[in-house]
CSV table of C-alpha atoms in Angstrom, one decimal:
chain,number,residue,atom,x,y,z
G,1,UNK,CA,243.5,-74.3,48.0
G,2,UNK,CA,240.0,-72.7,47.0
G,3,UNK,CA,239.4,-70.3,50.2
G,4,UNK,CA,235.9,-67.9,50.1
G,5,UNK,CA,235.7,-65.6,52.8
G,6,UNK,CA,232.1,-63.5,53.4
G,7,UNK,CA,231.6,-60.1,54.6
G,8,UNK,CA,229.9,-58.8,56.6
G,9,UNK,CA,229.4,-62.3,59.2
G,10,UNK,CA,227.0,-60.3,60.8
G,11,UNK,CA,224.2,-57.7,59.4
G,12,UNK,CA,221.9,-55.8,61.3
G,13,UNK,CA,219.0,-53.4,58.9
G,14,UNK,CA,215.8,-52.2,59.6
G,15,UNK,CA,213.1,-53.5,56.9
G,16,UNK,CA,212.6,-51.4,54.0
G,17,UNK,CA,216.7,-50.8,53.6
G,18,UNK,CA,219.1,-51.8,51.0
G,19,UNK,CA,222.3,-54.0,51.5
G,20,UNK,CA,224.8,-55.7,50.2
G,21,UNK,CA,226.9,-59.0,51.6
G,22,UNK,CA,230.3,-59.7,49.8
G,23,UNK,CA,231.6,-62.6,48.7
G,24,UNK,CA,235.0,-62.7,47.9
G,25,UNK,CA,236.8,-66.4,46.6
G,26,UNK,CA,240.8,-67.1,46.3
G,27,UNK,CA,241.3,-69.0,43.2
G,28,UNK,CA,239.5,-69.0,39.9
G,29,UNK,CA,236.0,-70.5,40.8
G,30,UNK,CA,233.9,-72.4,37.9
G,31,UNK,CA,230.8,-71.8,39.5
G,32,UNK,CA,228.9,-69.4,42.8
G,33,UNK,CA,226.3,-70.1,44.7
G,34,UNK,CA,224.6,-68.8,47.1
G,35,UNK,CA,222.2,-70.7,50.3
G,36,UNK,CA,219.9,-69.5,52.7
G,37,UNK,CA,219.8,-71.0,56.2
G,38,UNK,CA,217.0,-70.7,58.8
G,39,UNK,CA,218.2,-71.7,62.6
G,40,UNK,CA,218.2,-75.3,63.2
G,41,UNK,CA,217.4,-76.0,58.8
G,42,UNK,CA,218.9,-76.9,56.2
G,43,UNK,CA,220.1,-75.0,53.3
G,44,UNK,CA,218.0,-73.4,50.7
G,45,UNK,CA,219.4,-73.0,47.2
G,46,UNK,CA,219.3,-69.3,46.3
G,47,UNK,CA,221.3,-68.9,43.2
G,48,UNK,CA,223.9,-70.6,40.9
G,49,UNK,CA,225.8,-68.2,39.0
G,50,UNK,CA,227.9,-70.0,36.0
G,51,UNK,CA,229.7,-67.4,34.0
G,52,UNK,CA,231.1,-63.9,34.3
G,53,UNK,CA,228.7,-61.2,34.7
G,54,UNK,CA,225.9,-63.5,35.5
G,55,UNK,CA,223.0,-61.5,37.3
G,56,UNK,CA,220.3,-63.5,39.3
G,57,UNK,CA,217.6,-62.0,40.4
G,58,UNK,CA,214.8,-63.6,43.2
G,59,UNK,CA,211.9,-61.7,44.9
G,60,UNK,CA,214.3,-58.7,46.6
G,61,UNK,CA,217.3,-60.8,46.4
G,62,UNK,CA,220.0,-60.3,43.5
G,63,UNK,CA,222.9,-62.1,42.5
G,64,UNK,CA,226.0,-61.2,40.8
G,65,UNK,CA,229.5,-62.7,39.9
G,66,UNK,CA,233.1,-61.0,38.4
G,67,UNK,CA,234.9,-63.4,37.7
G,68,UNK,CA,237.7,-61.1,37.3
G,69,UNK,CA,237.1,-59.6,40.6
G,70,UNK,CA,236.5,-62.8,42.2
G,71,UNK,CA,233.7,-61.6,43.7
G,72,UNK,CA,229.9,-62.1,44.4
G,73,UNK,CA,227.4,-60.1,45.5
G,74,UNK,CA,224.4,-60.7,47.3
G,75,UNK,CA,221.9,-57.5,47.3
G,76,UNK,CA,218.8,-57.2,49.2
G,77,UNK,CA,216.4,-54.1,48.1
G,78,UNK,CA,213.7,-52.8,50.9
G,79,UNK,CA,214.5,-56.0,53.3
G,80,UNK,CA,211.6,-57.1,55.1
G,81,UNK,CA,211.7,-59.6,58.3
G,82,UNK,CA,211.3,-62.8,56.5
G,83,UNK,CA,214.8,-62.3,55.0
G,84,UNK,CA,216.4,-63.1,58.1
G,85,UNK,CA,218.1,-65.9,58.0
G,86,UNK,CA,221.9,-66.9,57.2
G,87,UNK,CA,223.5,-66.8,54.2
G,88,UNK,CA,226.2,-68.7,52.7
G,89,UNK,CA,228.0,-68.4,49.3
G,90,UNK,CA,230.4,-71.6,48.1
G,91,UNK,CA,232.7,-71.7,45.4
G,92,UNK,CA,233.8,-74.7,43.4
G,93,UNK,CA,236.8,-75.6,41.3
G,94,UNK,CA,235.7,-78.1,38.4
G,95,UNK,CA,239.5,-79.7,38.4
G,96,UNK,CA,239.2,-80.2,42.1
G,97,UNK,CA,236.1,-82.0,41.7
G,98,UNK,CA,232.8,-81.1,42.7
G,99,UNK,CA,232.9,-80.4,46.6
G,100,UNK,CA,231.4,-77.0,47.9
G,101,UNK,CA,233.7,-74.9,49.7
G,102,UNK,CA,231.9,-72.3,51.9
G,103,UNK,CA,231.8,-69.2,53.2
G,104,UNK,CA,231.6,-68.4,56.8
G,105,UNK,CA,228.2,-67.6,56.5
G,106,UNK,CA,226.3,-63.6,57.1
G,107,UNK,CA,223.8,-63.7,59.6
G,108,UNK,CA,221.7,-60.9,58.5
G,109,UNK,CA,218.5,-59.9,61.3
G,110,UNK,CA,216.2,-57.3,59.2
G,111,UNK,CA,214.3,-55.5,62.7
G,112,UNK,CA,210.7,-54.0,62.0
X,1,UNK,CA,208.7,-81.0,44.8
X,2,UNK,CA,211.2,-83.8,45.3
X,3,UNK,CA,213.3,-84.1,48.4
X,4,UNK,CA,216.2,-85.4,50.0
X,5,UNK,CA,215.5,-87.0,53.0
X,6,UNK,CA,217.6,-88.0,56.4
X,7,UNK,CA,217.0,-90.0,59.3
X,8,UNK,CA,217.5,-89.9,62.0
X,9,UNK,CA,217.0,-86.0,62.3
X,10,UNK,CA,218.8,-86.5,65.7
X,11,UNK,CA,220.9,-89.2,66.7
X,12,UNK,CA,222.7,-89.0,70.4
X,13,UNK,CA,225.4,-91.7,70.9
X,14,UNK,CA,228.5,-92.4,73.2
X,15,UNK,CA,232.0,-91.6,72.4
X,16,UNK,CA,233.7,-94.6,70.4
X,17,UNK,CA,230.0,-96.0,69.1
X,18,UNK,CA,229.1,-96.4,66.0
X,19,UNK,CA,226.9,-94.4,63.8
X,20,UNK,CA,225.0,-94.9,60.5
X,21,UNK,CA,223.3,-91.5,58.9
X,22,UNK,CA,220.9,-92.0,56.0
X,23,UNK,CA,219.8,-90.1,53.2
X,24,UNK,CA,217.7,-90.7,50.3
X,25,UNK,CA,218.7,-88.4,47.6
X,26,UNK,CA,216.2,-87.0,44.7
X,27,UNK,CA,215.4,-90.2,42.6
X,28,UNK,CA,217.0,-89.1,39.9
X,29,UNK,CA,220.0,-87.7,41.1
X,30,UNK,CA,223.5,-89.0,40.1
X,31,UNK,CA,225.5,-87.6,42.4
X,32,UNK,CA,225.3,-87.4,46.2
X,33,UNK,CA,227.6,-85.7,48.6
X,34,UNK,CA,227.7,-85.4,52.5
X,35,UNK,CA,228.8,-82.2,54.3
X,36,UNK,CA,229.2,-81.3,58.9
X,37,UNK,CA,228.4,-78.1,60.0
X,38,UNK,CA,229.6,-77.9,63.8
X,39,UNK,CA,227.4,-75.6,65.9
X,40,UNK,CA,228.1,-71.9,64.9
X,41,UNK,CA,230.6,-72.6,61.9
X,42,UNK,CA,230.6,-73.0,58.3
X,43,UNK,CA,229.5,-76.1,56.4
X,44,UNK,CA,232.6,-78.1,55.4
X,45,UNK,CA,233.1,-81.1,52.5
X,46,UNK,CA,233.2,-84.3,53.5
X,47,UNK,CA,232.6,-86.8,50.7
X,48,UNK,CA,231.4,-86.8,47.1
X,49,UNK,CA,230.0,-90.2,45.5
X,50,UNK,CA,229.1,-91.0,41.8
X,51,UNK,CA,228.7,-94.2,40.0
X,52,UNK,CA,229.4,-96.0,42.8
X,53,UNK,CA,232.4,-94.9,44.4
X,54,UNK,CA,233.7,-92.2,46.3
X,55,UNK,CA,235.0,-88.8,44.0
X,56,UNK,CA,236.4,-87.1,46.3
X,57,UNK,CA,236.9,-86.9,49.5
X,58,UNK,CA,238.2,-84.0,51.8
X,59,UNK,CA,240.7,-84.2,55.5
X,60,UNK,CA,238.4,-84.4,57.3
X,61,UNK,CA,236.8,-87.8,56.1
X,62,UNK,CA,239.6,-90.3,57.1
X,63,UNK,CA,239.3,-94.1,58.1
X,64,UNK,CA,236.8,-93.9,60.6
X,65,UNK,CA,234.3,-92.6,57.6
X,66,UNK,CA,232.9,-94.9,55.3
X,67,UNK,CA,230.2,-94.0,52.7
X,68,UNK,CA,227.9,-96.8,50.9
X,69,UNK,CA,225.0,-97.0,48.8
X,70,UNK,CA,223.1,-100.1,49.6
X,71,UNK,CA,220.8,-100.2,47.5
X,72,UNK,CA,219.2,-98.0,44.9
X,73,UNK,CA,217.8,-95.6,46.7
X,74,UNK,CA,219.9,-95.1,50.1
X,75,UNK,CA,223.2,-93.3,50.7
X,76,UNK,CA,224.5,-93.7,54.2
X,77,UNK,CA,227.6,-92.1,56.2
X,78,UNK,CA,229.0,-94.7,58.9
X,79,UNK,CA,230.8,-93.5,61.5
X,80,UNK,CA,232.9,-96.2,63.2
X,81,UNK,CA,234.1,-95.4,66.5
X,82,UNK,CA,232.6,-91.5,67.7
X,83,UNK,CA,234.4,-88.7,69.0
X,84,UNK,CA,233.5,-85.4,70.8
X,85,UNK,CA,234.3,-83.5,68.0
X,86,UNK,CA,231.9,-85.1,65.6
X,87,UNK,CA,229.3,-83.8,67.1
X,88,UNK,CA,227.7,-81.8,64.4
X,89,UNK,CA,225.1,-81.3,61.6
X,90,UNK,CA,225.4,-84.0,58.8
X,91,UNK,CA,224.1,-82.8,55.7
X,92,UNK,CA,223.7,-85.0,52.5
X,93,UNK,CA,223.0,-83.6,49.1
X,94,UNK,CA,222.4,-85.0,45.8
X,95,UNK,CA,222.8,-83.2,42.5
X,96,UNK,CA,221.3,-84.5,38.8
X,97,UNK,CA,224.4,-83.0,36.6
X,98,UNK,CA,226.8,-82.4,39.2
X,99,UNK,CA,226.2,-78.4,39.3
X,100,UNK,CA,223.4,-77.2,41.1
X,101,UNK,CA,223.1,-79.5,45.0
X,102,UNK,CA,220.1,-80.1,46.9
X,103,UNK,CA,220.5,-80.3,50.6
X,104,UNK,CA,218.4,-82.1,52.9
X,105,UNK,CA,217.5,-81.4,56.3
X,106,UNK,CA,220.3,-82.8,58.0
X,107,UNK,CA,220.9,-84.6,60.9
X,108,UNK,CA,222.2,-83.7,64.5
X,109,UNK,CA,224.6,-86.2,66.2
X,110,UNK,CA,225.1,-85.2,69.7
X,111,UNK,CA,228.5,-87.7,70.7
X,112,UNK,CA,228.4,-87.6,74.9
């Protein structure tokens, strides 16, 4: 069973910092991708990352997947306070079908 | 820039009612999926749909859900007979190759 577990659930920064969330997955994933969630909203795409080594890169968000590693990165360069918000990577395993299996979610609160 | 839509975006009902959640997926979208987010916690699976039938279909979505696609532009979750616990965020996506999914804006079902 495809389990993705997110660290760290909780991120506090003051604006103009770097920082990295983690995104670690159980089982060989097929694809990555990451969401962005404002209170009360729905989920934003972010990024889809299909292969190892894939880099995204969005505004002062980056993306990045080892498959090998089973891990994805989410990197935010000189955050400001519009990038808070909570944010999710899911995993998915072609040969269980096509469901999204989340993480628990980083709730990241970038103060003036 | 194409949507997915839900209605109602809130829906309070007793326990043991019945409850229809509808989405209208991206017109050109093949696929269509519903997730639950209860308050605080990750977004989980429920149900994935394509050409017509269910794809897959996680624990959580057992006899009391039931999925359908009345026409050709509706996709609606039915709830049979309500409990406590679904109380939640319903969120359906669609998806046009089955890789990248489009959320919509969900809808909150209060179950008193």
């Amino acid at each position: 069973e495809l389990k993705v577990e997110q660290n760290p659930l909780f991120l506090s920064m003051q604006e103009g910092k770097n920082y990295t969330i983690y995104c670690n997955y159980s089982t060989t994933s097929d694809r990555l991708y990451w969401y962005r969630q404002d209170p009360g909203k729905s989920l934003e795409s972010l990024f889809v990352l299909l292969s190892n080594g894939a880099v995204k890169q969005e505004g002062r968000l980056m993306a990045s997947l080892d498959t090998k590693a089973r891990l994805s990165t989410l990197h935010i360069t000189a955050a400001v306070h519009d990038l808070s918000a909570t944010y999710f990577c899911a995993a998915i395993v072609e040969t269980s079908g096509s469901r999204l299996t989340f993480g628990e979610g980083t709730q990241l609160t970038v103060n003036p | 820039e194409p949507e997915v839509t839900q209605t109602p975006s809130h829906q309070v009902t007793q326990m043991g009612q019945e409850v229809i959640l509808r989405c209208v997926p991206i017109s050109n979208h093949l696929y269509f999926y519903w997730y639950r987010q209860i308050l605080g916690q990750k977004v989980e699976f429920l149900v994935s749909f394509y050409n017509n039938e269910i794809s897959e279909k996680s624990e959580i979505f057992d006899d009391q859900f039931s999925v359908e696609r009345p026409d050709g532009s509706n996709f609606t979750l039915k709830i049979r007979s309500t409990k406590l616990e679904d109380s939640a965020m319903y969120f359906c996506a669609s998806s046009v190759e089955g890789i990248a999914q489009y959320f919509g804006p969900g809808t909150r079902l209060t179950v008193t």
